[in-house]
Short mmCIF file of N, CA and C in Angstrom, two decimals:
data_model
loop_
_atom_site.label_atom_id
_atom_site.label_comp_id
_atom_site.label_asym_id
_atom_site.label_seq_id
_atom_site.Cartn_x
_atom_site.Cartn_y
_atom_site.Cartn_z
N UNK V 1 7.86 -44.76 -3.65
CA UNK V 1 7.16 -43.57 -3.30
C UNK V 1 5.84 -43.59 -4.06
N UNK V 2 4.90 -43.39 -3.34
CA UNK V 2 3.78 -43.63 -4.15
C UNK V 2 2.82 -41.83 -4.16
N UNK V 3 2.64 -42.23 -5.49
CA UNK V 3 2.58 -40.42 -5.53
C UNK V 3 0.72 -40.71 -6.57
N UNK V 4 0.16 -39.61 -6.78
CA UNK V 4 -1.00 -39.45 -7.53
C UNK V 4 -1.37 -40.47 -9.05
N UNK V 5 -0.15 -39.99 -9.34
CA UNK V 5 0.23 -40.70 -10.39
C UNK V 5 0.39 -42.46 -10.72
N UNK V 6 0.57 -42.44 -9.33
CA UNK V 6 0.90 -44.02 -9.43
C UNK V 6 2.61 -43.75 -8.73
N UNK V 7 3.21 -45.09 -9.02
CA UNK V 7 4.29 -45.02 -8.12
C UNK V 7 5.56 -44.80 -8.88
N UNK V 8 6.61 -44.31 -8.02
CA UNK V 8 7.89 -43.77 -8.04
C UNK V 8 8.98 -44.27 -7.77
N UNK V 9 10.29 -44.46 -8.03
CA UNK V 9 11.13 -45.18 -7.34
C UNK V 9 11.99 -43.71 -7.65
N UNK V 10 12.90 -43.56 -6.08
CA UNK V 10 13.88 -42.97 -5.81
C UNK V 10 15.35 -43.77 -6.07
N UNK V 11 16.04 -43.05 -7.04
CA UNK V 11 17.65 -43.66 -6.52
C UNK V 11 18.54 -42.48 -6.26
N UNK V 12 19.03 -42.95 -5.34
CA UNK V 12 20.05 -41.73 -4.58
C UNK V 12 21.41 -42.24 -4.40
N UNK V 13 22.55 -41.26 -5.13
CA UNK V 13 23.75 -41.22 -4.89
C UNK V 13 24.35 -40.52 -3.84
N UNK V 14 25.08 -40.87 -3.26
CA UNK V 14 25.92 -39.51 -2.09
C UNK V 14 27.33 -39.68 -2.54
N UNK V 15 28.29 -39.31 -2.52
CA UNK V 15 29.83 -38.91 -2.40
C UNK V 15 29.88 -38.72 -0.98
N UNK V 16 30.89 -39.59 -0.60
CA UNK V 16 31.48 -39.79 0.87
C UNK V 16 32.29 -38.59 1.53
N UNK V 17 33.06 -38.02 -0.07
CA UNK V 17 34.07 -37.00 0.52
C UNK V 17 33.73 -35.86 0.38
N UNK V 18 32.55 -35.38 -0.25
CA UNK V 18 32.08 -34.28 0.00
C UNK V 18 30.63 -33.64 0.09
N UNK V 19 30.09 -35.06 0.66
CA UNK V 19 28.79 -35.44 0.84
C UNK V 19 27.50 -34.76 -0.19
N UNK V 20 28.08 -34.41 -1.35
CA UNK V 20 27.12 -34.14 -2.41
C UNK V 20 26.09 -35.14 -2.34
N UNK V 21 25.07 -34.95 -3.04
CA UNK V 21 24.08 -36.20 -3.31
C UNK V 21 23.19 -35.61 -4.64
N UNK V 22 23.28 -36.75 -5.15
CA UNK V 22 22.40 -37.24 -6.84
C UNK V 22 20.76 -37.68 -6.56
N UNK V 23 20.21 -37.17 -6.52
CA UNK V 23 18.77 -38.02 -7.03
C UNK V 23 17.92 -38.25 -8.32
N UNK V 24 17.58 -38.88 -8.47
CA UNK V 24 16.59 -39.35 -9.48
C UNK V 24 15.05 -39.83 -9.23
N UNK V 25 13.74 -39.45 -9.63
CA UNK V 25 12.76 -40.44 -9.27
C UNK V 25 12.43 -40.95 -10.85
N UNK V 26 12.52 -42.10 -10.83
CA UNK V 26 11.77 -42.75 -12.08
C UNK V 26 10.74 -43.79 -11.77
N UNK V 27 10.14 -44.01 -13.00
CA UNK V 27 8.69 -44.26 -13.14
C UNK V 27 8.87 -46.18 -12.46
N UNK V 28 10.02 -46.32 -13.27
CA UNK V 28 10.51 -47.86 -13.60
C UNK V 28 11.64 -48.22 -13.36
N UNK V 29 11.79 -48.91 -12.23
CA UNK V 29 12.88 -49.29 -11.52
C UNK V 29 13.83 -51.14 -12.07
N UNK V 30 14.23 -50.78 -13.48
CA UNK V 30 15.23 -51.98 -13.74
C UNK V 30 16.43 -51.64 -14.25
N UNK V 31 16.80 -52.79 -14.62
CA UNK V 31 18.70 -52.64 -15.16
C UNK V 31 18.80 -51.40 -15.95
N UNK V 32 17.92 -51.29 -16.71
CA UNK V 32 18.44 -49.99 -17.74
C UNK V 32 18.56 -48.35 -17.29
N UNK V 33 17.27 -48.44 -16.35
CA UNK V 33 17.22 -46.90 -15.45
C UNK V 33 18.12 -47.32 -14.01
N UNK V 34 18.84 -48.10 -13.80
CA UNK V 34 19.46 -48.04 -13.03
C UNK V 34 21.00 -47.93 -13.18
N UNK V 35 21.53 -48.37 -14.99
CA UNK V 35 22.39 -48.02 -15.56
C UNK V 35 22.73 -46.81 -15.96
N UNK V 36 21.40 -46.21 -16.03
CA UNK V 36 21.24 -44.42 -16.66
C UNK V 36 21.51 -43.79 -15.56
N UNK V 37 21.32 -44.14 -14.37
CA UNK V 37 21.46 -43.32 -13.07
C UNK V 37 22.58 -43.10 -12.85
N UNK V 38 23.22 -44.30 -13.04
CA UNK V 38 24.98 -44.27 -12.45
C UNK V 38 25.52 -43.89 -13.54
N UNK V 39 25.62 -43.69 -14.79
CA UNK V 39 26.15 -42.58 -15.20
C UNK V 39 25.67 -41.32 -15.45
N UNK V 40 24.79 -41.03 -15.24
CA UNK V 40 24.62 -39.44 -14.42
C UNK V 40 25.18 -39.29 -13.03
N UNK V 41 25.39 -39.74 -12.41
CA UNK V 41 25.67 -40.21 -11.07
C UNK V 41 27.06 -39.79 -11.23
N UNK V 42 27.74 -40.67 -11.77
CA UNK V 42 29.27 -40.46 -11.87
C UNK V 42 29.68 -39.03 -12.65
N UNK V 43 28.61 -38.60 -13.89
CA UNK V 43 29.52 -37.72 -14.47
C UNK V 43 28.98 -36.30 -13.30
N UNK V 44 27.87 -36.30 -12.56
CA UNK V 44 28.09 -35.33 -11.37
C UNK V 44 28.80 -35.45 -10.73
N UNK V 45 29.33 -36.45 -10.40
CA UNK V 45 30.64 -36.78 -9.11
C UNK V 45 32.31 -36.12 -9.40
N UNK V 46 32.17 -36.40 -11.02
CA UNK V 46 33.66 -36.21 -11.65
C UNK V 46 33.56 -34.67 -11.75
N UNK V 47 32.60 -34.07 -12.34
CA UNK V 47 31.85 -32.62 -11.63
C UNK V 47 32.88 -32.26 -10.86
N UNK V 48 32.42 -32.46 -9.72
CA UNK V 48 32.64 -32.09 -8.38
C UNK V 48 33.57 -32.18 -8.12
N UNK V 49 34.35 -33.71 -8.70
CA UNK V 49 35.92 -34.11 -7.86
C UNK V 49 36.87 -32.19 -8.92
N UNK V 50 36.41 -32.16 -9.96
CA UNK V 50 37.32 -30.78 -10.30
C UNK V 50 37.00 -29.65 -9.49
N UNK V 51 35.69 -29.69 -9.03
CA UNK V 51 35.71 -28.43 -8.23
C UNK V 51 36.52 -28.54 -7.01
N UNK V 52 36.39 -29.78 -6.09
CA UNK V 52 37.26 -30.00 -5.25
C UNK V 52 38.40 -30.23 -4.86
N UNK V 53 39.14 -30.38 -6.32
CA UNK V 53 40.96 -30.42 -6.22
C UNK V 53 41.30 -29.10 -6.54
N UNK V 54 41.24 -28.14 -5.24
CA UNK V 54 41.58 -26.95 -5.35
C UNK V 54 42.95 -27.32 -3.95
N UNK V 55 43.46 -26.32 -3.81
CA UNK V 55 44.88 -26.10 -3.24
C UNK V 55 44.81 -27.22 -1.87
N UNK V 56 43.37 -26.98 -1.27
CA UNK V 56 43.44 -27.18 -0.03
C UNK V 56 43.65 -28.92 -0.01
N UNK V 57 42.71 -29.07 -1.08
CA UNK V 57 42.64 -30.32 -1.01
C UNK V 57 43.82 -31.58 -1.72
N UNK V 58 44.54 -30.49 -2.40
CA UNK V 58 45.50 -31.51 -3.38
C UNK V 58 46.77 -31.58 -2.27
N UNK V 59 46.83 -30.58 -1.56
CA UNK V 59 47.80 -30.78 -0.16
C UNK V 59 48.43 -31.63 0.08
N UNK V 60 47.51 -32.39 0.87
CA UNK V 60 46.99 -33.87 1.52
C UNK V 60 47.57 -34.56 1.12
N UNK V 61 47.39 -34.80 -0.03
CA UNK V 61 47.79 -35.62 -0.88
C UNK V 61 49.01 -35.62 -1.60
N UNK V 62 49.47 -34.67 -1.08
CA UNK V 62 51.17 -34.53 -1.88
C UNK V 62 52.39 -34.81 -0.63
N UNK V 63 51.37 -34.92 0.64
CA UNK V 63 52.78 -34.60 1.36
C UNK V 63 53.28 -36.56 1.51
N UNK V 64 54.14 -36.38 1.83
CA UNK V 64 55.06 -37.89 2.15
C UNK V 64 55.06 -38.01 3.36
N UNK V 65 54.98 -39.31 3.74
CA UNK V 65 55.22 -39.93 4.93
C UNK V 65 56.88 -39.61 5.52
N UNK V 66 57.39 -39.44 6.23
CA UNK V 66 58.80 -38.99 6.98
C UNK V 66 59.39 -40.61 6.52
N UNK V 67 60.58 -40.54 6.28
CA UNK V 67 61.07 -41.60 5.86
C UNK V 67 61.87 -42.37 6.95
N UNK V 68 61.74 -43.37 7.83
CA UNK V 68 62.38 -43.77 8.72
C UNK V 68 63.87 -44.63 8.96
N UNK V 69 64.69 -44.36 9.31
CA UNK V 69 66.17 -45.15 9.13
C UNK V 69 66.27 -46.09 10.25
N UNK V 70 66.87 -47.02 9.76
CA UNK V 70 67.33 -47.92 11.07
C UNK V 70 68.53 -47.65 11.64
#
């Protein structure tokens, strides 16, 4: 992204399951700001996964498959 300043790099997270999304613009796009991202990245995600294991969603996930006999 090239801005007044000179240029920008975007990194963007999304979550699949509840389509949140993370952004960041930094100045300098290598290993180290791209290490800093993903854990900001993740500790918003883990965030979220508590807001989202509420009743509806822990459901799902509890029920069992029907057990089949021969």
């Amino acid at each position: 992204m090239q801005t007044a300043e000179g240029k920008l790099f975007l990194f963007v997270g999304i979550d699949r399951t509840s389509k949140f999304a993370v952004t960041q613009l930094v100045d300098k796009a290598d290993r180290k700001t791209a290490w800093e991202f993903l854990q900001h990245m993740l500790e918003a995600f883990a965030g979220m996964r508590l807001i989202l294991s509420g009743s509806h969603h822990s459901h799902r996930s509890s029920q069992r498959a029907p057990s089949v006999q021969a």
